[in-house]
Amino acid sequence: MARSSKVAASQQRAGLGFVSPSVLVLLALVVYPLFYGFYISMFKTNLRNMWNFVGLKYFVQALSDSDFIHTIGVTLLFAVLVVAGNLLLGTALALLLNTNIRFRVVLRAILILPWLFPDVVVAILFKWIYDPLYGLLNFALTSVHLIDQPIVWFGDSTLAFSAVVLSCIWKGYPLVMILVLAGLQSIPQDRYEAAQLDGAGLANQFRYVTFPGLVPVLAVSVILDFVWWFKHFTIVWLMTAGGPIDATKVVSIDIYRIAFTNFDFGRAAALAVIVFFICLAFSIVYRRLVRDTEV
Amino acid sequence: MIPKSSPRRPRNRLVLYVLLGVACVFVLVPVLWMIVTALKPETDLFSTPPRLWPTAPTLDAFRRVFTDYPFADYFRNSIIDVVAATGISLVFSSLSAYGVSRFKFRGRGSFLTFLLISQMFPSVMLVIPYFKIIQVLGLYNTYAALIVTYVSFTMPFCSWMMYGYFKSIPRELDEAAAIDGASPLRTFLSVVLPLSLPGIVATAIYAFITGWNEYLFALILTSSEDMKTVPVGIGQLIGQYKIQWNDLMAASIYAVVPLMVLFVFLQRYLISSLTAGAVKS
Amino acid sequence: MRLIRPIAAAVGLSILGMGLSACSSGSPSPSGSAGINSTTPVTLTVLSPTVVEKPESVVEKGYADAYMKLHPNVKVEFVGVPMNDAYAKISTLATGGNMPDIFVNSPEFSSQANQLGIVADMTALLGSDFMSGFAKAPLAQATLDGKVQFAPFFTIPTGLLYRADLFAAAGLTPPKTWDEFEADAKTLTVDVNKDGKTDRWGFAMVGTNNGSGGSRFIPVMRTFGAQELVKDGTGWKTSFNTPEAVAAFKLYGDLVNKDGAVPPGPLQTGYAEATTEMATDKTAMMITGPHTIGAILAQNPALKGKFASAPLPAATGHDPVSVLGMLGWSISQDSKHKDVAADYLKFILNKENQIAWNLTTGRLPARTDALEDPQIARPELKGFIAAQDYAFTLPNVTYYPDLQVIAANAYQGVIQKKMTPEQAAASAAAKTETDIANNK
C-alpha cells in the first residue's frame, strides 16, 4: 500500500511538473481574458469611464432576438459545411498522397498552398475572382458559353453563401490534410500486414485498419475545426461583410460590429459568451458521440 | 501507413493521378491568377474582359514591395516573432502533452478539457484583455508582445495534437528506459520525442503558419513601422479608397515563400519512424 | 466535466483581473510639460490613417519633416493604421492608456471619443483666434455641446461627380431633381461599341452594406425630406418609415432593376470598385466627394479635365444635402506634450500646407484662408465647394455608424427584390428604434 501511494505521488509530481509551464501561460492568457469577457458582459461599458451594471440584460435580449437566432443559424450552417468540406477533401487527399506516386513532394507542396496565404489575401483574391465585371470566374463561364450574362455572385443570398463557403474550404482543407497525413504515419505497418494476411482488400483495410487508427486525430480535428470556423471572422468580413443583407452574417461579424463600430463592448462580450457556450455544448455532445475514453 | 506498393492495376493509378490533378487545378488557378495580377502594369488591372496575361508583364510590383514599403522590416519582425513563438510553443506543448499522456495525476482531465475550452472564445473579444495584459507588463510594441500572444494561441492545439501522437507511442518503450535508470525527463527527451517526429512536425508547421498569418493582434499590439509584421503590412495595401492590386499580390507571394520553404524542408520528416520495428504491438 | 478546480483557481485570478481593468486606465497628466521653444527632446506620436495611403503619405510625412527641421528637438512619429481599423485601435488604446499625442477624429467618432474622455480641450490649446479661422460648416460639426472636439483637417463634401464631356455630348445639364437624374442616368447607359452589350452605365452606385454605402444613401434620403435620426424635444427620433424615405429606397431599387442604369453587382461595389468604374469609363456619374477625382486620375490620367461637380439633386421642393466627410485631429487628454502637439497642428493647418494637401489629394481644406485661394476654386471642385453649404450635422450618437449599416441593409433588400421599399423602410425604422432604446 505504501509503495503504490509513493508511485501515485511521484506520478502526481511528474505529471504536474510537465504541465506547469503550459498551465502558467494558460492562466494568464486564457483564464484572465475569459473571465474578463464574462465580467464585462454584464455592463454597459466603453471600458474607460462608463460602467453601468446591467446584469443579464444583454443575454436575455440576444436570446430573444430573432435576428440573432438567425445569425447563429447562418453561422452553424456555415461551420458545418466548411468543416464537412475540409474533412472530405483533406482526408481524401491525404489518403491519395500517402501512396507511392511520383512527384509526391511537389504535389504535397502544391496542395498545401491555400493554407499558407493569410486570410486577408484569400478573401480579397476570391472577392476579385467572383467580381461581376472584372472577375475571372464570370469570364471563364461566359467564354465557354455556360452563361450569357455575368453572374452577380454576391448579389444573391444563396450564391454569396456558397461562394464564401467554397473560399473557406479552399483555405481550410490543407490543415486537415496535414493532420491526417501525420496520423496515417503513426498507424503501425504490422496492422496492415496482419489485415492483408487475413485477405483484406484495400477497401477493408481502410475500414478496419486506417479509419480506426485515424479516429483520435479526426475526432479532435473535427471539434477544433468546427470551433474555429464557427468563430471565423476575417474571410467572410472582407468578402461580403455579412451581406447581401445578412445572408452571410456569421456571429463574429456581429460581435466585431457591436464592439468596434458601436463601441458597445458589454453587449459584444455577452454575444461572445453565448458563442463560447455554444462551442462548449457542441464539443460535449461530440465527445459523447465519439466516446474518446482516455479523458 | 498504407502499403507503399503501387496500386496493382494501371487503371487505379490513372484514377489516382486524375483526382490529384483536379485537386491541383482547384488550388492552382487562384494562385496563378495572383501571380498574373502581380505581373500586370496599372493599366491592365481593370480591363474588361480580364486579361489572362499582361500586355507588358513587369516585375515592378515585386520591386516596389521592398522599395516603396518597409517590407524588409516587416519580414524581419515576422521571422523573429514567429520563430520564437513556435519554438516556445513546441517546448511547452510537448512537455505538457507528455505529462498528460504518461502520468495519472489529479487535474489531468481538467487540464485537457481546459485546452479545448480555451479555443472557444471568439478572438475578436480577446483583443482588449490581451492588450491590457501586454500593456501592464510594459510590452506594448515589442517583439515579446506578439511572441507571448502567439504562444498562447498555438499552445492548446499543439498540446492536444502532441497528446494524440504521444498516446500512440507504446508505453513499453518508456518502461524499458525506466528500467535502464532514466528519469521521466530523460525518457521524454531521448526516447519518446524522437519517435513522435511526424506529430511534432505537423504541429510545428501549424504553429508557424498560424503565427505568420495572424493579423488582428499584430495590428493592435504594434504601433511603429519597425515592429509591424508582414500581414499588417499587407493589410495596409488595402486602402480606404483603393486597393493596389498588383503590389498586394506581389507582397502576398513574397509572404508565402518562407512558409513554402519551411514546409518543403520539414515535410520529409512526416515519414514514420515506427518501422524501426521497436516493439511488436 | 471536472471544471471545479480550474474555476476555483481562476476565481482568484479574475479578481486580480478586475483589479487590472479598473486601474489600468491611466490618470491624466498635467498638461504642457515641454514648452514649444525648449530644447528638451520631445516625441510626438500621431495616429493617422492617411499616412498609410498613397499619395497622402508623401504629403503628411513632408509636414512632419518640415516641422522637425524647424524644431530640431521634436521628433514626430506616426502610428499608421488603415482607416477601416483606426477607431477600433483608438478604442483599444484608450482602454489601456497608451494613447498617442494626436489622433484622428471625425463626426462619426467624436461622440464616442468624447464619452471616453480622451479628448483634451482643443479651444484652450489652439486658441479661439485660431479656431475662428476654420470654415463655419466643418467647425460646427466638430463641436459637441459647445466644445470643439477636433481641429478639422479636410472635408470631402458629398456631391454629384459627373463626366462633363459625356453630358455635353448628350446635351444634358447637371440634374437638379431625382427624376432628371434617373432620366440622365438612363440616357447615359449606352452600348458604346455596338456589340449588343451595354458597356457604359449612367450611375456608379456604391451599394455595399457598410458605412461607405450607407453614408451615401443617407444624404440622398435626406434630400427627399426624411431623416435617419433627428433630435426633437423629447429625444432622438427616426423618420425612416415615412413616404419620403420609401421614395428614396424606391429610387435605389429602380435605378438598378427598372432603369438598368447601374453596372452589374452594385451590392458588392464598394467605394474602391465604384471609383474604378468611373476610371475605366464604365460610368458617367457617382455620388462622392472631391477626393475621388484624384483617385480616378491616378488610375486613368487620360480623364483629366473631363470631370465636373454639382450639389446632389433633390426631390421637388427640397434642397440638396451634403455630408462633410470630415477628418480632423484631436489632442489626447493623456498627452504629456499638449502644447507641442497644438503647435504641430497649427503648422500643418497653415495655408500653404492646406493647399498642398488639396493639390495632391483633392480634399477640400478646412481653413478659410486656404479655401479662398484661387488654386482651390478649380472648375471641377466648384460643385463640391457649393455643396458644403448644404451639409447637415451628423447626429452625435455613439451608435451612428450602425444607422449607416441599417440603411445599407435596407436598400440591399430593395435592390435584391427581397423587400418592397415600404418593407425596407419599416425594417430600417424598427432597427433604429431598437438602437435608440438601447442607448437611452
PDB file of C-alpha atoms in Angstrom, chain B residues 51-262:
ATOM      1  CA  ARG B  51      -6.672  39.722 -69.414  1.00  0.00           C
ATOM      2  CA  LEU B  52      -5.264  36.299 -68.795  1.00  0.00           C
ATOM      3  CA  TRP B  53      -1.794  37.578 -69.400  1.00  0.00           C
ATOM      4  CA  PRO B  54      -0.493  41.145 -69.008  1.00  0.00           C
ATOM      5  CA  THR B  55       0.082  43.226 -72.107  1.00  0.00           C
ATOM      6  CA  ALA B  56       3.528  44.051 -70.801  1.00  0.00           C
ATOM      7  CA  PRO B  57       4.469  41.835 -67.882  1.00  0.00           C
ATOM      8  CA  THR B  58       6.583  43.673 -65.406  1.00  0.00           C
ATOM      9  CA  LEU B  59       8.352  42.928 -62.177  1.00  0.00           C
ATOM     10  CA  ASP B  60       7.736  46.477 -60.971  1.00  0.00           C
ATOM     11  CA  ALA B  61       5.283  45.432 -58.316  1.00  0.00           C
ATOM     12  CA  PHE B  62       7.780  42.957 -56.890  1.00  0.00           C
ATOM     13  CA  ARG B  63      10.379  45.668 -56.780  1.00  0.00           C
ATOM     14  CA  ARG B  64       8.016  48.221 -55.274  1.00  0.00           C
ATOM     15  CA  VAL B  65       7.149  45.937 -52.365  1.00  0.00           C
ATOM     16  CA  PHE B  66      10.615  46.483 -50.959  1.00  0.00           C
ATOM     17  CA  THR B  67      11.350  49.983 -52.175  1.00  0.00           C
ATOM     18  CA  ASP B  68       8.057  51.727 -51.525  1.00  0.00           C
ATOM     19  CA  TYR B  69       7.166  49.988 -48.309  1.00  0.00           C
ATOM     20  CA  PRO B  70       9.298  48.783 -45.397  1.00  0.00           C
ATOM     21  CA  PHE B  71       8.615  45.124 -46.115  1.00  0.00           C
ATOM     22  CA  ALA B  72      12.159  44.163 -45.235  1.00  0.00           C
ATOM     23  CA  ASP B  73      11.402  45.336 -41.695  1.00  0.00           C
ATOM     24  CA  TYR B  74       8.065  43.558 -41.710  1.00  0.00           C
ATOM     25  CA  PHE B  75       9.727  40.297 -42.738  1.00  0.00           C
ATOM     26  CA  ARG B  76      12.392  40.596 -40.097  1.00  0.00           C
ATOM     27  CA  ASN B  77       9.758  41.166 -37.451  1.00  0.00           C
ATOM     28  CA  SER B  78       7.579  38.323 -38.598  1.00  0.00           C
ATOM     29  CA  ILE B  79      10.504  35.919 -38.608  1.00  0.00           C
ATOM     30  CA  ILE B  80      11.613  36.886 -35.118  1.00  0.00           C
ATOM     31  CA  ASP B  81       8.135  36.790 -33.647  1.00  0.00           C
ATOM     32  CA  VAL B  82       7.010  33.563 -35.250  1.00  0.00           C
ATOM     33  CA  VAL B  83      10.188  31.511 -34.921  1.00  0.00           C
ATOM     34  CA  ALA B  84      10.412  32.345 -31.235  1.00  0.00           C
ATOM     35  CA  ALA B  85       6.729  31.726 -30.630  1.00  0.00           C
ATOM     36  CA  THR B  86       6.782  28.414 -32.478  1.00  0.00           C
ATOM     37  CA  GLY B  87       9.842  27.239 -30.597  1.00  0.00           C
ATOM     38  CA  ILE B  88       8.476  28.142 -27.188  1.00  0.00           C
ATOM     39  CA  SER B  89       5.069  26.746 -28.003  1.00  0.00           C
ATOM     40  CA  LEU B  90       6.524  23.427 -29.134  1.00  0.00           C
ATOM     41  CA  VAL B  91       8.558  23.112 -25.972  1.00  0.00           C
ATOM     42  CA  PHE B  92       5.639  23.869 -23.674  1.00  0.00           C
ATOM     43  CA  SER B  93       3.154  21.758 -25.595  1.00  0.00           C
ATOM     44  CA  SER B  94       5.349  18.714 -25.907  1.00  0.00           C
ATOM     45  CA  LEU B  95       6.188  18.848 -22.217  1.00  0.00           C
ATOM     46  CA  SER B  96       2.582  19.098 -21.172  1.00  0.00           C
ATOM     47  CA  ALA B  97       1.404  16.540 -23.717  1.00  0.00           C
ATOM     48  CA  TYR B  98       3.981  14.098 -22.410  1.00  0.00           C
ATOM     49  CA  GLY B  99       2.920  14.722 -18.851  1.00  0.00           C
ATOM     50  CA  VAL B 100      -0.704  14.149 -19.660  1.00  0.00           C
ATOM     51  CA  SER B 101      -0.151  11.053 -21.757  1.00  0.00           C
ATOM     52  CA  ARG B 102       2.151   9.281 -19.346  1.00  0.00           C
ATOM     53  CA  PHE B 103       1.153  10.208 -15.836  1.00  0.00           C
ATOM     54  CA  LYS B 104      -2.033   9.927 -13.919  1.00  0.00           C
ATOM     55  CA  PHE B 105      -2.406  12.964 -11.722  1.00  0.00           C
ATOM     56  CA  ARG B 106      -5.204  14.995 -10.305  1.00  0.00           C
ATOM     57  CA  GLY B 107      -6.210  17.770 -12.624  1.00  0.00           C
ATOM     58  CA  ARG B 108      -5.196  15.862 -15.706  1.00  0.00           C
ATOM     59  CA  GLY B 109      -8.659  15.680 -17.146  1.00  0.00           C
ATOM     60  CA  SER B 110      -9.347  19.283 -16.284  1.00  0.00           C
ATOM     61  CA  PHE B 111      -6.180  20.364 -17.993  1.00  0.00           C
ATOM     62  CA  LEU B 112      -7.049  18.570 -21.224  1.00  0.00           C
ATOM     63  CA  THR B 113     -10.571  19.871 -21.169  1.00  0.00           C
ATOM     64  CA  PHE B 114      -9.332  23.321 -20.467  1.00  0.00           C
ATOM     65  CA  LEU B 115      -7.082  23.199 -23.506  1.00  0.00           C
ATOM     66  CA  LEU B 116     -10.120  22.664 -25.671  1.00  0.00           C
ATOM     67  CA  ILE B 117     -12.212  25.245 -23.894  1.00  0.00           C
ATOM     68  CA  SER B 118      -9.552  27.884 -24.363  1.00  0.00           C
ATOM     69  CA  GLN B 119     -10.193  27.758 -28.087  1.00  0.00           C
ATOM     70  CA  MET B 120     -13.846  28.554 -27.813  1.00  0.00           C
ATOM     71  CA  PHE B 121     -13.958  32.242 -27.085  1.00  0.00           C
ATOM     72  CA  PRO B 122     -14.245  34.480 -30.136  1.00  0.00           C
ATOM     73  CA  SER B 123     -10.887  36.115 -30.722  1.00  0.00           C
ATOM     74  CA  VAL B 124     -12.463  39.448 -31.589  1.00  0.00           C
ATOM     75  CA  MET B 125     -13.322  39.874 -27.906  1.00  0.00           C
ATOM     76  CA  LEU B 126      -9.912  38.747 -26.727  1.00  0.00           C
ATOM     77  CA  VAL B 127      -8.203  41.760 -28.226  1.00  0.00           C
ATOM     78  CA  ILE B 128      -8.866  44.074 -25.320  1.00  0.00           C
ATOM     79  CA  PRO B 129      -7.897  41.803 -22.408  1.00  0.00           C
ATOM     80  CA  TYR B 130      -4.725  40.838 -24.285  1.00  0.00           C
ATOM     81  CA  PHE B 131      -3.938  44.462 -24.862  1.00  0.00           C
ATOM     82  CA  LYS B 132      -4.368  45.201 -21.177  1.00  0.00           C
ATOM     83  CA  ILE B 133      -2.069  42.383 -20.148  1.00  0.00           C
ATOM     84  CA  ILE B 134       0.615  43.365 -22.649  1.00  0.00           C
ATOM     85  CA  GLN B 135       0.347  46.945 -21.588  1.00  0.00           C
ATOM     86  CA  VAL B 136       0.519  46.219 -17.874  1.00  0.00           C
ATOM     87  CA  LEU B 137       3.623  44.129 -18.489  1.00  0.00           C
ATOM     88  CA  GLY B 138       5.119  47.053 -20.405  1.00  0.00           C
ATOM     89  CA  LEU B 139       5.424  45.006 -23.570  1.00  0.00           C
ATOM     90  CA  TYR B 140       3.391  47.144 -25.961  1.00  0.00           C
ATOM     91  CA  ASN B 141       5.023  47.447 -29.383  1.00  0.00           C
ATOM     92  CA  THR B 142       7.776  44.914 -28.631  1.00  0.00           C
ATOM     93  CA  TYR B 143       8.677  41.510 -30.002  1.00  0.00           C
ATOM     94  CA  ALA B 144       7.682  39.940 -26.696  1.00  0.00           C
ATOM     95  CA  ALA B 145       4.097  41.107 -27.110  1.00  0.00           C
ATOM     96  CA  LEU B 146       3.440  39.059 -30.213  1.00  0.00           C
ATOM     97  CA  ILE B 147       5.624  36.157 -29.134  1.00  0.00           C
ATOM     98  CA  VAL B 148       3.624  35.775 -25.940  1.00  0.00           C
ATOM     99  CA  THR B 149       0.357  36.168 -27.833  1.00  0.00           C
ATOM    100  CA  TYR B 150       1.183  33.592 -30.472  1.00  0.00           C
ATOM    101  CA  VAL B 151       2.412  31.107 -27.879  1.00  0.00           C
ATOM    102  CA  SER B 152      -0.936  31.359 -26.134  1.00  0.00           C
ATOM    103  CA  PHE B 153      -2.784  30.896 -29.414  1.00  0.00           C
ATOM    104  CA  THR B 154      -0.948  27.855 -30.626  1.00  0.00           C
ATOM    105  CA  MET B 155      -0.150  26.037 -27.421  1.00  0.00           C
ATOM    106  CA  PRO B 156      -3.559  24.480 -26.726  1.00  0.00           C
ATOM    107  CA  PHE B 157      -3.938  22.964 -30.148  1.00  0.00           C
ATOM    108  CA  CYS B 158      -0.319  21.842 -30.274  1.00  0.00           C
ATOM    109  CA  SER B 159      -0.685  20.179 -26.887  1.00  0.00           C
ATOM    110  CA  TRP B 160      -3.780  18.309 -27.966  1.00  0.00           C
ATOM    111  CA  MET B 161      -2.157  17.126 -31.158  1.00  0.00           C
ATOM    112  CA  MET B 162       1.040  16.045 -29.456  1.00  0.00           C
ATOM    113  CA  TYR B 163      -1.038  14.272 -26.861  1.00  0.00           C
ATOM    114  CA  GLY B 164      -2.677  12.265 -29.611  1.00  0.00           C
ATOM    115  CA  TYR B 165       0.644  11.336 -31.146  1.00  0.00           C
ATOM    116  CA  PHE B 166       2.309  10.511 -27.840  1.00  0.00           C
ATOM    117  CA  LYS B 167      -0.578   8.247 -26.927  1.00  0.00           C
ATOM    118  CA  SER B 168       0.176   6.092 -29.914  1.00  0.00           C
ATOM    119  CA  ILE B 169       3.755   5.520 -28.843  1.00  0.00           C
ATOM    120  CA  PRO B 170       3.842   2.326 -26.805  1.00  0.00           C
ATOM    121  CA  ARG B 171       4.395   2.625 -23.052  1.00  0.00           C
ATOM    122  CA  GLU B 172       6.729  -0.317 -23.135  1.00  0.00           C
ATOM    123  CA  LEU B 173       9.410   1.940 -24.524  1.00  0.00           C
ATOM    124  CA  ASP B 174       9.114   4.191 -21.504  1.00  0.00           C
ATOM    125  CA  GLU B 175       9.245   1.266 -19.178  1.00  0.00           C
ATOM    126  CA  ALA B 176      12.329  -0.083 -20.900  1.00  0.00           C
ATOM    127  CA  ALA B 177      14.051   3.243 -20.408  1.00  0.00           C
ATOM    128  CA  ALA B 178      12.966   3.418 -16.772  1.00  0.00           C
ATOM    129  CA  ILE B 179      14.451   0.032 -16.151  1.00  0.00           C
ATOM    130  CA  ASP B 180      17.655   1.375 -17.602  1.00  0.00           C
ATOM    131  CA  GLY B 181      17.522   4.069 -14.920  1.00  0.00           C
ATOM    132  CA  ALA B 182      16.329   7.066 -16.956  1.00  0.00           C
ATOM    133  CA  SER B 183      14.330   9.836 -15.257  1.00  0.00           C
ATOM    134  CA  PRO B 184      10.957  10.846 -16.784  1.00  0.00           C
ATOM    135  CA  LEU B 185      12.537  13.879 -18.393  1.00  0.00           C
ATOM    136  CA  ARG B 186      15.320  11.803 -19.855  1.00  0.00           C
ATOM    137  CA  THR B 187      12.872   9.272 -21.216  1.00  0.00           C
ATOM    138  CA  PHE B 188      10.915  12.065 -22.759  1.00  0.00           C
ATOM    139  CA  LEU B 189      13.904  13.629 -24.436  1.00  0.00           C
ATOM    140  CA  SER B 190      15.707  10.596 -25.689  1.00  0.00           C
ATOM    141  CA  VAL B 191      13.012   8.009 -26.284  1.00  0.00           C
ATOM    142  CA  VAL B 192       9.569   9.451 -26.894  1.00  0.00           C
ATOM    143  CA  LEU B 193      10.404  12.735 -28.594  1.00  0.00           C
ATOM    144  CA  PRO B 194      12.425  11.308 -31.475  1.00  0.00           C
ATOM    145  CA  LEU B 195       9.710   8.768 -32.226  1.00  0.00           C
ATOM    146  CA  SER B 196       6.985  11.344 -32.448  1.00  0.00           C
ATOM    147  CA  LEU B 197       8.673  13.368 -35.142  1.00  0.00           C
ATOM    148  CA  PRO B 198       5.713  13.352 -37.563  1.00  0.00           C
ATOM    149  CA  GLY B 199       3.484  14.754 -34.870  1.00  0.00           C
ATOM    150  CA  ILE B 200       5.993  17.396 -33.889  1.00  0.00           C
ATOM    151  CA  VAL B 201       6.492  18.395 -37.493  1.00  0.00           C
ATOM    152  CA  ALA B 202       2.771  18.708 -38.123  1.00  0.00           C
ATOM    153  CA  THR B 203       2.264  20.856 -35.065  1.00  0.00           C
ATOM    154  CA  ALA B 204       5.344  22.948 -35.824  1.00  0.00           C
ATOM    155  CA  ILE B 205       4.008  23.662 -39.294  1.00  0.00           C
ATOM    156  CA  TYR B 206       0.644  24.575 -37.824  1.00  0.00           C
ATOM    157  CA  ALA B 207       2.124  26.847 -35.167  1.00  0.00           C
ATOM    158  CA  PHE B 208       4.389  28.607 -37.624  1.00  0.00           C
ATOM    159  CA  ILE B 209       1.694  29.242 -40.198  1.00  0.00           C
ATOM    160  CA  THR B 210      -0.790  30.424 -37.590  1.00  0.00           C
ATOM    161  CA  GLY B 211       1.641  32.960 -36.229  1.00  0.00           C
ATOM    162  CA  TRP B 212       2.904  34.048 -39.634  1.00  0.00           C
ATOM    163  CA  ASN B 213      -0.545  34.886 -40.973  1.00  0.00           C
ATOM    164  CA  GLU B 214      -2.084  36.444 -37.896  1.00  0.00           C
ATOM    165  CA  TYR B 215      -3.413  39.955 -38.465  1.00  0.00           C
ATOM    166  CA  LEU B 216      -5.705  41.430 -35.808  1.00  0.00           C
ATOM    167  CA  PHE B 217      -3.487  41.090 -32.756  1.00  0.00           C
ATOM    168  CA  ALA B 218      -0.384  42.149 -34.662  1.00  0.00           C
ATOM    169  CA  LEU B 219      -2.291  45.251 -35.698  1.00  0.00           C
ATOM    170  CA  ILE B 220      -3.408  46.124 -32.191  1.00  0.00           C
ATOM    171  CA  LEU B 221      -0.267  45.238 -30.274  1.00  0.00           C
ATOM    172  CA  THR B 222       2.233  47.063 -32.505  1.00  0.00           C
ATOM    173  CA  SER B 223       2.358  50.692 -33.472  1.00  0.00           C
ATOM    174  CA  SER B 224       5.641  51.602 -35.129  1.00  0.00           C
ATOM    175  CA  GLU B 225       6.691  50.607 -38.625  1.00  0.00           C
ATOM    176  CA  ASP B 226       9.750  48.855 -37.245  1.00  0.00           C
ATOM    177  CA  MET B 227       7.614  46.424 -35.251  1.00  0.00           C
ATOM    178  CA  LYS B 228       4.814  45.611 -37.668  1.00  0.00           C
ATOM    179  CA  THR B 229       4.593  42.175 -39.210  1.00  0.00           C
ATOM    180  CA  VAL B 230       4.021  41.053 -42.776  1.00  0.00           C
ATOM    181  CA  PRO B 231       0.213  40.583 -42.567  1.00  0.00           C
ATOM    182  CA  VAL B 232      -0.159  44.078 -41.130  1.00  0.00           C
ATOM    183  CA  GLY B 233       1.956  45.407 -43.984  1.00  0.00           C
ATOM    184  CA  ILE B 234      -0.239  43.603 -46.493  1.00  0.00           C
ATOM    185  CA  GLY B 235      -3.370  44.927 -44.790  1.00  0.00           C
ATOM    186  CA  GLN B 236      -2.114  48.469 -45.267  1.00  0.00           C
ATOM    187  CA  LEU B 237      -2.135  47.931 -49.014  1.00  0.00           C
ATOM    188  CA  ILE B 238      -5.919  47.719 -48.790  1.00  0.00           C
ATOM    189  CA  GLY B 239      -6.600  51.387 -48.620  1.00  0.00           C
ATOM    190  CA  GLN B 240      -9.797  53.041 -47.609  1.00  0.00           C
ATOM    191  CA  TYR B 241     -10.244  54.290 -51.126  1.00  0.00           C
ATOM    192  CA  LYS B 242      -8.398  51.980 -53.392  1.00  0.00           C
ATOM    193  CA  ILE B 243      -6.613  48.673 -53.497  1.00  0.00           C
ATOM    194  CA  GLN B 244      -3.174  48.458 -55.017  1.00  0.00           C
ATOM    195  CA  TRP B 245      -3.824  45.028 -56.517  1.00  0.00           C
ATOM    196  CA  ASN B 246      -0.530  44.283 -58.174  1.00  0.00           C
ATOM    197  CA  ASP B 247       1.559  45.351 -55.164  1.00  0.00           C
ATOM    198  CA  LEU B 248      -0.787  43.449 -52.888  1.00  0.00           C
ATOM    199  CA  MET B 249      -0.448  40.238 -54.857  1.00  0.00           C
ATOM    200  CA  ALA B 250       3.315  40.622 -55.112  1.00  0.00           C
ATOM    201  CA  ALA B 251       3.603  41.144 -51.357  1.00  0.00           C
ATOM    202  CA  SER B 252       1.396  38.114 -50.722  1.00  0.00           C
ATOM    203  CA  ILE B 253       3.591  35.963 -52.924  1.00  0.00           C
ATOM    204  CA  TYR B 254       6.651  37.085 -51.003  1.00  0.00           C
ATOM    205  CA  ALA B 255       4.840  36.292 -47.743  1.00  0.00           C
ATOM    206  CA  VAL B 256       4.181  32.736 -48.814  1.00  0.00           C
ATOM    207  CA  VAL B 257       7.734  31.910 -49.855  1.00  0.00           C
ATOM    208  CA  PRO B 258       9.216  31.348 -46.348  1.00  0.00           C
ATOM    209  CA  LEU B 259       6.281  29.155 -45.432  1.00  0.00           C
ATOM    210  CA  MET B 260       6.718  27.085 -48.553  1.00  0.00           C
ATOM    211  CA  VAL B 261      10.436  26.699 -47.916  1.00  0.00           C
ATOM    212  CA  LEU B 262       9.752  25.612 -44.352  1.00  0.00           C
TER     213      LEU B 262
END
